[in-house]
Amino acid sequence: MANRKKRTEEKERLMQEVLGKDRTSVYGVPDATKHIELTIGNQEQEKKETQISHETMYDSDDAMSALNEVLLKQQKELEEMSKDSGFSDADMKKFQDDIQKDYDVKLEEQDKKSIEDSKEVFDDIYDNITSKIMGQKDALHQLIVAFRRPYVMGVAEGKARNVILVSGPNGSGRHTAVKQMARSLYEKQIFISDEVYTVDMSLYTSGSQEQIFLQDLYKDLHGKGSVICFENFENGFPAFLRMIDSLVCDGKIILNKRYVESKGMLVEAQTGLVKDTVDSLSAEGKYLVFISSGPVEKVLDSFGADFIHHVLDQVQLKTLDEESVMAIIKLRTDELIAKTYENLKLNLTIHPEVQKWIAKHFDKEAGAESITSYFSDFYLCLAQEVLNTNPAAETKADIVMNSENEPQGRIEEQIFTVLRQNDSEAEIAAVNKELDEVVGLNMVKDYIRSLQSHIKIQKIRREQGLKTSEISKHMIFTGNPGTGKTTIARLISRYMKAIGALSQGQLVEVTRADLVAQYVGQTAPLTMSVIKSAIGGVLFIDEAYSLYRGKDDSFGLECIDTLVKAMEDNRDDLIVILAGYKKEMAGFLESNSGLKSRFPNLIDFPDYTAEELLEISDSIAKHQGYRIDEQAKPPLKEYFEKVQSINAAEAGNGRMARNEVEEAILHQSDRLSKNPGSDMEELLKEDFELTVKVKPPVQEENPFASLLK
């Protein structure tokens, strides 16, 4: 209620300022639009510049145009008002809707106004972006034409401003070109925002995600940004592709459910007794850009001929040639030299051999972004060296090639590294050290290290322009609890990040409860939200066999289907590890025909031997600030052998070793309270509870026998 009152008061204040205090009497006449007197602010000069006399304004269209200009000048004040008053985005939208409703005017956005001389404006933009994006002049000219087209041809009512297909190989700068275009139009005050929204169609994998898809699309269509990019539509869900097709061809999507707007979001109406329902999504005012790495035929396969008919502009980028690469490197070199002098007060020289090294080693798939990342590293390392040594102003600095044929920095006589990638080498060393400290699991360790060798060789082949061979990195871990599966999964996530196989390196550990919902239509969105959080790292699903509870478990099957598709769509930056008991995991792989082929790496975690359990116990004690007395080790090992002879599945794991050490620490505390002078770090034989409490197991055959033949 308070917010509503505040909004009303602010609306009245603003409208008095914009339209004059006598607006009531003005709008009281029969044809108010012909008798409008506009004033802005209280400053006399501003009044002279903007006042429109009702004696000279007789054309209603002119009046509306003038009013529109005045309202546009209030946009910044509206934005500041929202910050100062604590209004939400929804409040401000409601505020603007009220203005339009109260005064029967349409508040035009800045990017909808006509451009008096669009050719001159876009020529300037072309000069600007071609100075920043090298080797794509023809494509950038096509892009300029595409964005200028609506200012020349006009826009059909209710339709997208233009529909553009931007294609080219990975690394050619497709996204960069579109973002730079939006940025340039924003700088020219044609767009009210430089935001470019991206809709990744591969993230919406089933019909149950319809509401999520529509919510995301609604937010983008109603955002301030004027450009929406659609990518990976080749892998999009057919029903959602049909919606996008309608958005392009018809200008809108007719919704088959009742929706309302709530706090800027599109939500399904829970009752029929609601007003102001949203029955369609409109493309009006937006550039719809489709990003593709394939030919037009690939787009036809996804949408059809009618869609292509509405694509008025096709922008084709090409692979960066050697000349373009060197031009980008030269541009980035000049930018770095200028930035280094301005901020760090160093006279920087980058030797030509360094430039040649970058041209040879940059990631071809990442394109110009990979080149830029080298120069970002150079600058950060230069800045760090200035912080460390505090050299005098105007000091000379160099980036040269060292004896190992890698770039290095030099300020006076001080030599330092300029490649932050060396941090990854330190991380690899740290992970290897931790891997060495893991007791046993030699076969697991060998497999992890073989992945590093493979990825390293494939990177070299890529740099040399040779074909690469990608292998599936998804894994199945089988074994009893406490055999180190989670520990190894965590090391794998870090290891893969360090060697460049993953972009983030996080470990997301989940179970069925985190993936499978309890109600119809909720499982796929829930599963996808978890997958999104794991992209760039490792998704570790413990007790994965519980995802499938039989043919009647539709929720579990939906989760598995969503998982299988997401794995394929994100295979370059996601590793999925399924963990569980041997028997149960064997049955689980039979639940989906696509599971077996996508998890070729079957890694078994054997139960620890008595010797290994003793080693684990010793290590745990040391990490907690204790040591096991040498006389206590033989009986402790004998204890482990006894429990393993009864049930290795229950006894042969690290958890039992940890429990034994923790119990010994508690017993030591009792002992020390009675004998305060004893060694506080030593765990004696009497501190260990060595009573056998394990039950014999049920004997079963190897469930993977058929799979391993």
XYZ file of C-alpha atoms in Angstrom:
709
model
C 0.000 0.000 0.000
C 2.812 2.330 0.906
C 4.619 1.577 -2.338
C 1.460 2.271 -4.308
C 1.005 5.625 -2.554
C 4.661 6.516 -3.131
C 4.352 5.571 -6.800
C 1.210 7.708 -7.185
C 2.847 10.718 -5.548
C 5.958 10.425 -7.694
C 3.809 10.011 -10.805
C 1.871 13.165 -9.993
C 5.048 15.118 -9.290
C 6.713 14.008 -12.486
C 3.677 14.664 -14.662
C 3.279 18.120 -13.198
C 6.882 18.753 -14.143
C 6.514 17.296 -17.628
C 3.042 18.519 -18.649
C 2.541 21.558 -16.454
C 0.447 22.020 -13.326
C -2.725 22.833 -15.292
C -2.737 19.514 -17.098
C -6.236 18.727 -15.736
C -7.835 21.640 -17.508
C -5.810 20.898 -20.633
C -7.064 17.341 -20.803
C -10.559 18.506 -20.011
C -11.115 19.937 -23.501
C -12.718 17.712 -26.154
C -9.593 17.284 -28.270
C -6.798 17.607 -25.805
C -4.084 16.411 -28.118
C -4.448 19.587 -30.178
C -3.928 21.901 -27.221
C -0.897 20.755 -25.291
C 1.559 23.068 -23.594
C 4.752 21.320 -22.565
C 7.231 22.566 -19.970
C 10.279 20.897 -18.509
C 11.634 21.832 -15.113
C 11.658 25.301 -13.639
C 14.638 26.782 -15.437
C 13.690 29.608 -17.795
C 16.208 28.645 -20.521
C 14.969 25.078 -20.566
C 11.395 26.315 -20.851
C 12.325 28.435 -23.876
C 13.937 25.490 -25.604
C 11.145 22.987 -25.036
C 7.904 24.936 -24.689
C 5.384 24.217 -27.413
C 2.624 26.749 -27.648
C -0.948 25.530 -28.021
C -1.443 28.389 -30.461
C 1.029 26.901 -32.940
C 0.512 23.169 -32.318
C -2.606 22.066 -34.098
C -1.450 18.741 -35.463
C -2.070 15.901 -32.995
C 0.777 13.819 -34.443
C 3.208 16.666 -33.886
C 1.904 17.052 -30.365
C 2.390 13.391 -29.603
C 5.872 13.445 -31.096
C 6.858 16.444 -29.001
C 5.395 14.913 -25.875
C 7.261 11.746 -26.614
C 10.563 13.609 -26.784
C 9.881 15.229 -23.440
C 9.026 11.923 -21.837
C 12.192 10.393 -23.223
C 14.204 13.120 -21.529
C 12.684 11.975 -18.271
C 14.025 8.426 -18.619
C 17.150 9.153 -16.619
C 15.099 10.799 -13.904
C 12.844 7.746 -13.792
C 15.871 5.502 -13.400
C 17.323 7.662 -10.642
C 13.917 7.757 -9.002
C 13.822 3.970 -8.923
C 17.209 3.872 -7.207
C 16.435 6.571 -4.667
C 12.903 5.480 -3.815
C 13.532 1.766 -3.563
C 11.130 0.988 -6.394
C 11.454 -2.447 -7.929
C 11.584 -2.975 -11.696
C 7.977 -4.089 -11.514
C 7.050 -0.849 -9.700
C 8.687 1.247 -12.379
C 7.022 -0.679 -15.169
C 3.683 -0.154 -13.468
C 4.538 3.533 -13.109
C 5.260 3.922 -16.817
C 2.126 1.967 -17.720
C 0.109 4.351 -15.564
C 1.577 7.355 -17.378
C 0.647 5.932 -20.733
C -2.856 4.960 -19.558
C -3.606 8.225 -17.756
C -2.545 10.498 -20.589
C -3.285 8.337 -23.590
C 0.251 8.568 -24.932
C 2.651 5.855 -25.990
C 6.050 6.216 -24.406
C 8.393 5.385 -27.253
C 11.741 3.834 -26.379
C 14.856 5.607 -27.503
C 15.815 2.888 -29.947
C 12.459 3.213 -31.769
C 12.937 6.757 -32.920
C 13.752 7.400 -36.508
C 17.210 8.430 -37.543
C 17.337 11.502 -39.722
C 20.452 10.418 -41.563
C 20.865 6.712 -40.878
C 23.556 6.321 -43.536
C 25.891 8.765 -41.843
C 25.276 7.215 -38.428
C 25.889 3.670 -39.618
C 28.917 4.683 -41.668
C 30.457 5.996 -38.450
C 29.588 2.761 -36.687
C 31.154 0.735 -39.496
C 34.404 2.698 -39.205
C 34.330 2.115 -35.460
C 33.764 -1.638 -35.406
C 36.129 -2.415 -38.290
C 38.874 -0.745 -36.255
C 38.143 -3.165 -33.395
C 37.285 -6.386 -35.238
C 39.935 -7.434 -37.738
C 39.615 -9.509 -40.894
C 35.829 -9.384 -41.209
C 35.126 -6.241 -43.235
C 32.693 -7.922 -45.627
C 30.776 -9.559 -42.802
C 30.688 -6.350 -40.770
C 29.338 -4.487 -43.794
C 26.574 -7.108 -44.023
C 25.882 -6.635 -40.317
C 25.671 -2.849 -40.727
C 23.150 -3.304 -43.542
C 21.144 -5.720 -41.388
C 20.891 -3.320 -38.437
C 20.213 -0.277 -40.657
C 17.518 -2.013 -42.716
C 14.516 -1.182 -40.464
C 15.439 2.510 -40.527
C 15.197 2.457 -44.319
C 12.415 -0.063 -44.987
C 10.362 0.477 -41.869
C 9.049 -2.243 -39.593
C 5.824 -4.173 -40.022
C 3.521 -3.627 -37.052
C 3.973 -6.220 -34.375
C 6.953 -7.872 -36.102
C 10.607 -8.087 -35.120
C 12.703 -5.165 -36.204
C 14.805 -7.532 -38.267
C 15.673 -11.218 -38.341
C 19.357 -11.893 -38.972
C 21.343 -15.075 -39.488
C 24.972 -14.781 -38.386
C 27.055 -17.799 -39.341
C 30.708 -18.725 -39.350
C 33.165 -21.158 -37.793
C 33.935 -21.165 -34.083
C 36.404 -18.443 -33.211
C 35.431 -16.176 -36.114
C 33.902 -13.561 -33.797
C 30.167 -14.013 -34.382
C 29.079 -13.058 -30.863
C 31.728 -10.340 -30.597
C 30.522 -8.672 -33.795
C 26.896 -8.590 -32.632
C 27.842 -7.303 -29.160
C 30.048 -4.589 -30.649
C 27.207 -3.564 -32.959
C 24.839 -3.187 -30.020
C 27.495 -1.283 -28.087
C 28.058 1.143 -30.961
C 24.328 1.822 -31.368
C 24.107 2.442 -27.644
C 26.989 4.904 -27.799
C 25.161 6.691 -30.623
C 22.143 6.934 -28.284
C 20.053 4.892 -30.692
C 19.687 1.951 -28.308
C 18.765 2.590 -24.683
C 20.928 -0.335 -23.596
C 23.934 -2.222 -24.948
C 22.705 -5.518 -23.514
C 22.599 -8.502 -25.855
C 20.452 -11.343 -24.574
C 21.381 -14.942 -25.423
C 18.896 -17.809 -25.573
C 20.706 -21.152 -25.635
C 18.097 -23.503 -27.054
C 20.088 -26.586 -26.031
C 19.276 -25.857 -22.385
C 15.582 -26.553 -22.898
C 15.424 -30.271 -23.511
C 11.848 -31.403 -22.882
C 8.238 -30.262 -22.993
C 8.156 -30.096 -19.209
C 10.460 -27.073 -19.404
C 7.928 -24.974 -21.315
C 7.268 -22.554 -18.472
C 11.001 -22.040 -17.833
C 11.596 -21.425 -21.534
C 8.721 -18.940 -21.782
C 9.817 -17.152 -18.608
C 13.345 -16.696 -19.958
C 12.086 -15.561 -23.358
C 9.544 -13.182 -21.805
C 12.259 -11.549 -19.715
C 14.441 -10.978 -22.803
C 11.578 -9.696 -24.957
C 10.670 -7.167 -22.253
C 14.235 -6.185 -21.361
C 15.881 -2.893 -22.292
C 18.277 -4.577 -24.712
C 17.252 -4.506 -28.369
C 19.073 -7.668 -29.510
C 18.235 -11.299 -28.724
C 20.639 -13.984 -29.948
C 19.464 -17.570 -30.379
C 22.182 -20.231 -30.426
C 22.418 -24.015 -30.492
C 18.953 -24.116 -32.026
C 20.062 -27.209 -33.907
C 19.717 -29.059 -30.577
C 16.540 -27.304 -29.472
C 13.360 -29.057 -28.391
C 10.971 -29.197 -31.402
C 7.998 -27.572 -29.627
C 10.111 -24.592 -28.558
C 11.598 -24.251 -32.036
C 8.063 -23.991 -33.386
C 7.437 -21.154 -30.936
C 10.527 -19.314 -32.163
C 9.385 -19.947 -35.725
C 6.062 -18.252 -34.882
C 7.906 -15.364 -33.255
C 9.840 -14.799 -36.491
C 7.093 -15.456 -39.039
C 4.034 -14.103 -37.192
C 5.710 -11.672 -34.831
C 4.278 -13.368 -31.748
C 3.813 -16.609 -29.838
C 0.244 -17.497 -28.870
C 0.335 -19.014 -25.385
C -1.714 -22.136 -24.725
C -1.983 -21.460 -20.992
C -3.126 -18.518 -18.896
C -0.167 -16.476 -17.679
C 0.182 -13.293 -15.657
C 3.099 -11.014 -14.973
C 4.359 -11.046 -11.390
C 7.347 -8.947 -10.351
C 8.584 -8.815 -13.916
C 8.247 -12.582 -14.414
C 5.786 -14.633 -16.433
C 3.963 -17.087 -14.179
C 1.084 -19.433 -14.830
C -2.256 -18.219 -13.488
C -3.482 -20.500 -10.714
C -7.096 -19.369 -11.013
C -9.419 -18.125 -13.718
C -10.318 -15.074 -11.622
C -7.405 -12.918 -12.735
C -7.173 -9.757 -14.780
C -4.572 -8.636 -17.308
C -3.507 -12.092 -18.427
C -0.633 -12.453 -20.878
C -1.883 -14.424 -23.877
C 1.032 -13.879 -26.289
C 4.680 -12.876 -26.541
C 5.560 -10.246 -29.121
C 8.812 -9.711 -31.020
C 8.024 -6.065 -31.643
C 11.032 -3.776 -31.363
C 13.685 -6.505 -31.138
C 16.408 -7.662 -33.474
C 16.302 -11.464 -33.549
C 19.763 -12.831 -34.341
C 20.413 -16.515 -34.984
C 23.994 -17.671 -34.429
C 25.082 -20.732 -36.378
C 28.304 -22.488 -37.314
C 26.720 -24.326 -40.218
C 25.248 -23.501 -43.611
C 21.718 -22.282 -44.323
C 20.650 -25.877 -44.889
C 21.307 -26.542 -41.224
C 18.914 -23.752 -40.293
C 16.313 -25.148 -42.663
C 16.530 -28.478 -40.878
C 15.632 -26.732 -37.609
C 12.958 -24.277 -38.777
C 11.918 -24.567 -42.432
C 11.624 -22.507 -45.604
C 9.099 -19.970 -44.274
C 11.535 -19.065 -41.519
C 14.328 -18.437 -44.025
C 11.942 -16.268 -46.057
C 11.725 -13.915 -43.059
C 15.500 -13.804 -42.611
C 16.257 -10.655 -44.579
C 19.986 -10.596 -43.854
C 22.592 -13.339 -43.720
C 25.972 -12.406 -42.265
C 28.795 -14.807 -43.040
C 32.024 -14.566 -41.038
C 35.138 -16.386 -42.140
C 37.973 -18.167 -40.394
C 40.673 -15.726 -39.368
C 43.534 -15.857 -41.873
C 47.154 -15.258 -40.975
C 47.000 -11.598 -41.980
C 43.936 -10.992 -39.806
C 45.511 -12.756 -36.850
C 48.607 -10.564 -37.053
C 46.408 -7.466 -37.405
C 44.561 -8.385 -34.206
C 47.851 -9.010 -32.423
C 49.204 -5.638 -33.613
C 46.036 -3.880 -32.390
C 46.209 -5.563 -28.994
C 49.918 -4.742 -28.783
C 49.264 -1.032 -29.354
C 46.426 -1.075 -26.818
C 48.605 -2.769 -24.202
C 51.501 -0.341 -24.716
C 49.144 2.625 -24.297
C 47.429 1.123 -21.256
C 50.725 0.200 -19.604
C 52.060 3.725 -19.984
C 48.829 5.380 -18.834
C 48.283 3.250 -15.743
C 51.674 1.768 -14.829
C 53.932 4.563 -16.177
C 56.128 2.043 -18.011
C 57.561 2.401 -21.507
C 56.687 -1.036 -22.822
C 58.182 -2.826 -25.819
C 56.781 -6.119 -27.095
C 59.243 -7.863 -29.360
C 58.073 -9.240 -32.728
C 59.010 -12.799 -31.744
C 56.437 -12.633 -28.956
C 53.788 -11.635 -31.468
C 54.739 -14.592 -33.677
C 54.540 -16.903 -30.663
C 50.983 -15.742 -29.902
C 49.990 -16.251 -33.546
C 51.209 -19.828 -33.321
C 49.813 -20.785 -29.915
C 46.421 -19.067 -29.610
C 43.342 -21.265 -29.479
C 41.896 -21.317 -33.004
C 38.440 -22.293 -31.751
C 38.302 -19.349 -29.346
C 39.597 -16.990 -32.052
C 40.306 -13.376 -31.159
C 39.222 -13.919 -27.554
C 42.140 -16.296 -27.070
C 44.553 -13.685 -28.451
C 43.087 -11.058 -26.147
C 43.534 -13.353 -23.142
C 47.324 -13.413 -23.692
C 47.491 -9.631 -23.552
C 45.305 -9.617 -20.447
C 47.806 -11.947 -18.819
C 50.675 -9.679 -19.891
C 49.062 -6.645 -18.299
C 48.162 -8.380 -15.032
C 51.676 -9.737 -14.656
C 53.202 -6.319 -15.442
C 50.920 -4.716 -12.845
C 51.879 -7.338 -10.258
C 55.565 -6.695 -10.879
C 55.037 -2.944 -10.439
C 53.309 -3.643 -7.130
C 56.194 -5.855 -6.048
C 59.158 -3.682 -7.128
C 57.709 -0.138 -7.407
C 59.932 0.989 -10.343
C 60.438 4.654 -11.186
C 58.161 6.364 -13.695
C 59.201 6.151 -17.358
C 61.141 2.949 -16.687
C 61.570 0.706 -19.716
C 59.830 -2.651 -19.754
C 60.081 -5.475 -22.269
C 58.246 -8.642 -23.145
C 60.690 -10.957 -24.918
C 61.200 -14.653 -25.602
C 63.258 -16.608 -23.085
C 65.597 -19.554 -23.656
C 62.659 -21.975 -23.352
C 60.939 -20.174 -26.214
C 58.204 -18.690 -24.055
C 57.350 -15.022 -23.395
C 58.829 -13.424 -20.297
C 58.782 -9.912 -18.838
C 61.668 -7.682 -17.939
C 61.757 -4.401 -16.011
C 65.329 -3.142 -15.872
C 67.209 -6.284 -14.811
C 64.292 -7.989 -13.115
C 62.914 -11.021 -14.983
C 59.360 -12.272 -14.325
C 56.717 -14.453 -15.927
C 53.971 -12.913 -18.050
C 51.833 -16.021 -18.586
C 49.307 -16.704 -15.887
C 48.825 -20.139 -17.348
C 51.780 -21.140 -15.229
C 49.287 -21.165 -12.372
C 47.755 -24.225 -13.969
C 51.096 -25.990 -13.822
C 51.256 -25.285 -10.104
C 47.727 -26.639 -9.705
C 48.613 -29.793 -11.662
C 51.595 -30.306 -9.379
C 49.405 -29.804 -6.287
C 46.766 -32.255 -7.528
C 49.438 -34.819 -8.437
C 50.856 -34.487 -4.931
C 47.436 -35.110 -3.386
C 46.881 -37.992 -5.782
C 50.148 -39.560 -4.677
C 49.044 -39.259 -1.064
C 45.878 -41.236 -1.769
C 46.402 -44.762 -0.523
C 46.086 -47.499 -3.162
C 43.847 -46.999 -6.251
C 46.828 -47.280 -8.612
C 44.670 -48.142 -11.624
C 42.479 -45.110 -10.967
C 45.532 -42.863 -10.739
C 46.950 -44.235 -14.000
C 43.664 -43.539 -15.805
C 43.493 -39.925 -14.588
C 47.045 -39.223 -15.714
C 46.422 -40.829 -19.098
C 43.715 -38.219 -19.682
C 46.280 -35.459 -19.198
C 48.531 -36.973 -21.845
C 45.658 -37.335 -24.293
C 44.432 -33.761 -23.842
C 47.980 -32.400 -24.158
C 48.571 -34.230 -27.461
C 45.202 -33.161 -28.860
C 46.004 -29.545 -28.034
C 49.296 -29.788 -29.940
C 47.486 -31.361 -32.921
C 44.922 -28.542 -32.863
C 47.678 -25.901 -32.858
C 49.274 -27.612 -35.846
C 46.011 -27.662 -37.755
C 45.623 -31.454 -37.522
C 42.400 -33.344 -36.827
C 41.708 -34.022 -33.184
C 40.137 -37.016 -31.511
C 37.828 -36.343 -28.612
C 37.060 -39.101 -26.133
C 34.189 -39.342 -23.720
C 35.293 -38.323 -20.248
C 32.124 -39.438 -18.455
C 32.786 -42.169 -15.882
C 31.191 -44.799 -13.702
C 32.679 -45.424 -10.279
C 31.727 -48.710 -8.677
C 32.649 -49.888 -5.225
C 31.583 -49.990 -1.648
C 31.120 -46.833 0.446
C 34.301 -45.344 1.823
C 36.621 -46.569 -0.929
C 37.575 -43.061 -2.078
C 35.099 -42.381 -4.899
C 34.141 -38.869 -3.786
C 37.767 -37.968 -3.013
C 38.884 -39.025 -6.483
C 35.949 -37.202 -8.114
C 37.006 -33.987 -6.369
C 40.606 -34.409 -7.545
C 39.408 -35.129 -11.095
C 37.434 -31.869 -11.176
C 40.506 -29.875 -10.143
C 42.791 -31.858 -12.433
C 40.602 -31.383 -15.494
C 40.384 -27.649 -14.825
C 44.182 -27.423 -14.500
C 44.873 -29.247 -17.768
C 42.268 -27.227 -19.656
C 39.631 -29.958 -20.096
C 37.086 -28.066 -17.976
C 36.486 -24.322 -17.729
C 35.539 -24.059 -14.020
C 36.498 -27.218 -12.117
C 33.712 -27.292 -9.539
C 32.352 -30.555 -8.102
C 28.571 -30.744 -7.770
C 27.647 -33.767 -5.637
C 23.997 -34.849 -5.785
C 21.642 -37.772 -5.201
C 18.217 -38.699 -6.569
C 16.514 -36.241 -4.207
C 18.358 -33.353 -5.872
C 17.357 -34.391 -9.410
C 13.919 -36.001 -9.294
C 10.873 -33.960 -8.312
C 7.669 -35.193 -6.697
C 5.172 -33.679 -9.122
C 4.476 -33.926 -12.849
C 6.422 -31.504 -15.016
C 8.985 -30.562 -12.366
C 11.702 -33.202 -12.838
C 13.203 -31.989 -16.121
C 13.531 -28.346 -14.936
C 15.009 -29.532 -11.633
C 17.509 -31.809 -13.377
C 18.495 -29.057 -15.834
C 19.038 -26.546 -13.036
C 21.493 -28.963 -11.400
C 23.216 -29.635 -14.732
C 23.569 -25.893 -15.385
C 25.281 -25.472 -12.017
C 27.739 -28.246 -12.933
C 28.665 -27.052 -16.453
C 32.375 -26.357 -16.488
C 32.988 -28.989 -13.818
C 32.044 -32.464 -12.597
C 28.534 -33.647 -11.767
C 28.924 -36.494 -9.256
C 25.737 -38.536 -8.778
C 26.077 -40.798 -5.760
C 23.923 -43.916 -5.570
C 23.021 -43.209 -9.204
C 21.157 -46.507 -9.515
C 18.382 -44.982 -7.395
C 17.464 -42.704 -10.324
C 15.693 -45.669 -11.888
C 13.183 -47.636 -9.814
C 11.541 -49.633 -12.575
C 9.537 -49.033 -15.716
C 6.745 -47.354 -13.747
C 9.121 -44.704 -12.395
C 8.278 -42.022 -14.977
C 9.963 -39.267 -12.960
C 13.220 -41.204 -12.789
C 13.115 -41.996 -16.522
C 12.482 -38.311 -17.281
C 15.546 -37.407 -15.205
C 17.712 -39.955 -17.024
C 16.521 -38.789 -20.466
C 17.249 -35.153 -19.550
C 20.673 -36.114 -18.223
C 21.629 -38.098 -21.342
C 20.760 -35.229 -23.693
C 22.488 -32.595 -21.556
C 25.638 -34.746 -21.442
C 25.741 -34.835 -25.223
C 25.025 -31.110 -25.605
C 27.735 -30.146 -23.088
C 30.280 -32.898 -23.642
C 33.134 -30.404 -24.097
C 32.673 -28.769 -20.700
C 30.943 -31.245 -18.426
C 31.974 -34.553 -16.880
C 29.309 -36.741 -15.310
C 30.375 -39.411 -12.826
C 27.880 -42.038 -11.711
C 28.739 -43.832 -8.476
C 27.275 -46.821 -6.665
C 27.453 -50.510 -5.867
C 28.450 -52.935 -8.655
C 25.244 -54.929 -8.821
C 22.905 -51.962 -8.677
C 24.929 -49.945 -11.217
C 24.859 -52.846 -13.688
C 21.059 -52.882 -13.570
C 20.919 -49.105 -13.857
C 22.839 -49.105 -17.137
C 20.110 -51.270 -18.625
C 17.430 -48.625 -17.889
C 18.405 -46.384 -20.824
C 19.874 -47.519 -24.121
C 22.047 -44.418 -24.332
C 23.719 -44.827 -20.941
C 26.182 -47.591 -21.775
C 27.657 -45.819 -24.795
C 28.019 -42.526 -22.943
C 29.857 -44.033 -19.992
C 32.715 -46.003 -21.523
C 35.006 -45.454 -18.545
C 34.138 -48.055 -15.921
C 36.403 -47.693 -12.894
C 36.156 -50.097 -9.992
C 37.266 -49.028 -6.536
C 38.420 -52.156 -4.712
C 38.149 -52.562 -0.980
C 41.287 -51.546 0.853
C 43.659 -54.227 2.130
C 44.546 -54.414 5.819
C 47.943 -52.888 5.033
C 46.302 -49.981 3.185
C 43.806 -49.424 6.002
C 46.694 -49.161 8.457
C 48.379 -46.640 6.162
C 45.128 -44.650 5.932
C 44.747 -44.692 9.710
C 48.299 -43.414 10.142
C 47.690 -40.630 7.626
C 44.406 -39.561 9.273
C 46.083 -39.424 12.669
C 48.930 -37.243 11.347
C 46.519 -34.808 9.690
C 44.751 -34.369 13.041
C 47.966 -33.783 14.982
C 48.458 -37.287 16.397
C 50.718 -40.271 15.743
C 50.052 -43.957 16.212
C 52.505 -45.706 18.523
C 54.575 -48.304 16.648
C 53.545 -50.973 19.150
C 49.869 -50.252 18.352
C 50.247 -50.803 14.587
C 50.583 -54.658 14.496
C 47.417 -55.292 16.540
C 45.564 -52.615 14.529
C 46.577 -54.321 11.280
C 45.553 -57.694 12.690
C 42.175 -56.222 13.598
C 41.666 -54.994 10.029
C 42.552 -58.444 8.672
C 39.997 -60.094 10.960
C 37.100 -57.853 9.995
C 38.002 -58.172 6.315
C 37.996 -61.947 6.528
C 34.421 -61.723 7.773
C 33.093 -58.960 5.454
C 35.506 -56.980 3.297
C 32.642 -54.979 1.782
C 31.802 -53.502 5.163
C 35.235 -53.461 6.689
C 37.569 -52.761 3.792
C 36.973 -49.045 3.450
C 38.455 -45.789 4.600
C 35.469 -44.843 6.733
C 36.172 -47.672 9.132
C 39.791 -46.536 9.456
C 38.638 -42.987 10.177
C 36.163 -44.214 12.804
C 38.861 -46.239 14.540
C 41.217 -43.242 14.737
C 38.492 -40.890 15.990
C 37.455 -43.375 18.690
C 41.104 -43.743 19.728
C 41.377 -39.950 20.104
C 38.357 -39.959 22.437
C 39.816 -42.809 24.506
C 43.152 -40.961 24.654
C 41.374 -37.936 26.101
C 39.957 -40.070 28.923
C 43.374 -41.572 29.544
C 45.129 -38.190 29.634
C 42.587 -36.799 32.108
C 43.766 -39.474 34.540
C 47.473 -39.179 33.606
C 48.085 -35.522 32.620
C 51.825 -36.054 32.177
C 51.441 -38.501 29.254
C 52.325 -37.651 25.630
C 49.367 -35.736 24.198
C 50.153 -36.625 20.585
C 50.619 -40.381 20.939
C 47.833 -42.921 20.373
C 48.591 -46.124 22.244
C 47.293 -49.666 21.710
C 44.968 -49.313 24.674
C 43.316 -46.292 23.004
C 41.985 -48.430 20.129
C 38.749 -50.388 20.407
C 39.637 -53.585 18.516
C 36.416 -55.543 19.033
C 35.118 -57.234 15.857
C 31.504 -56.196 15.176
C 30.954 -57.078 11.491
C 28.377 -59.426 9.949
C 29.194 -61.865 7.130
C 28.095 -60.799 3.632
C 25.740 -62.408 1.129
C 27.794 -63.882 -1.717
C 26.949 -62.633 -5.229
C 28.518 -63.019 -8.670
C 30.114 -60.118 -10.539
C 27.185 -58.219 -12.123
C 29.448 -56.624 -14.732
C 30.683 -59.947 -16.064
C 28.535 -59.720 -19.201
C 29.459 -56.086 -19.810
C 33.183 -56.752 -19.566
C 33.207 -59.603 -22.103
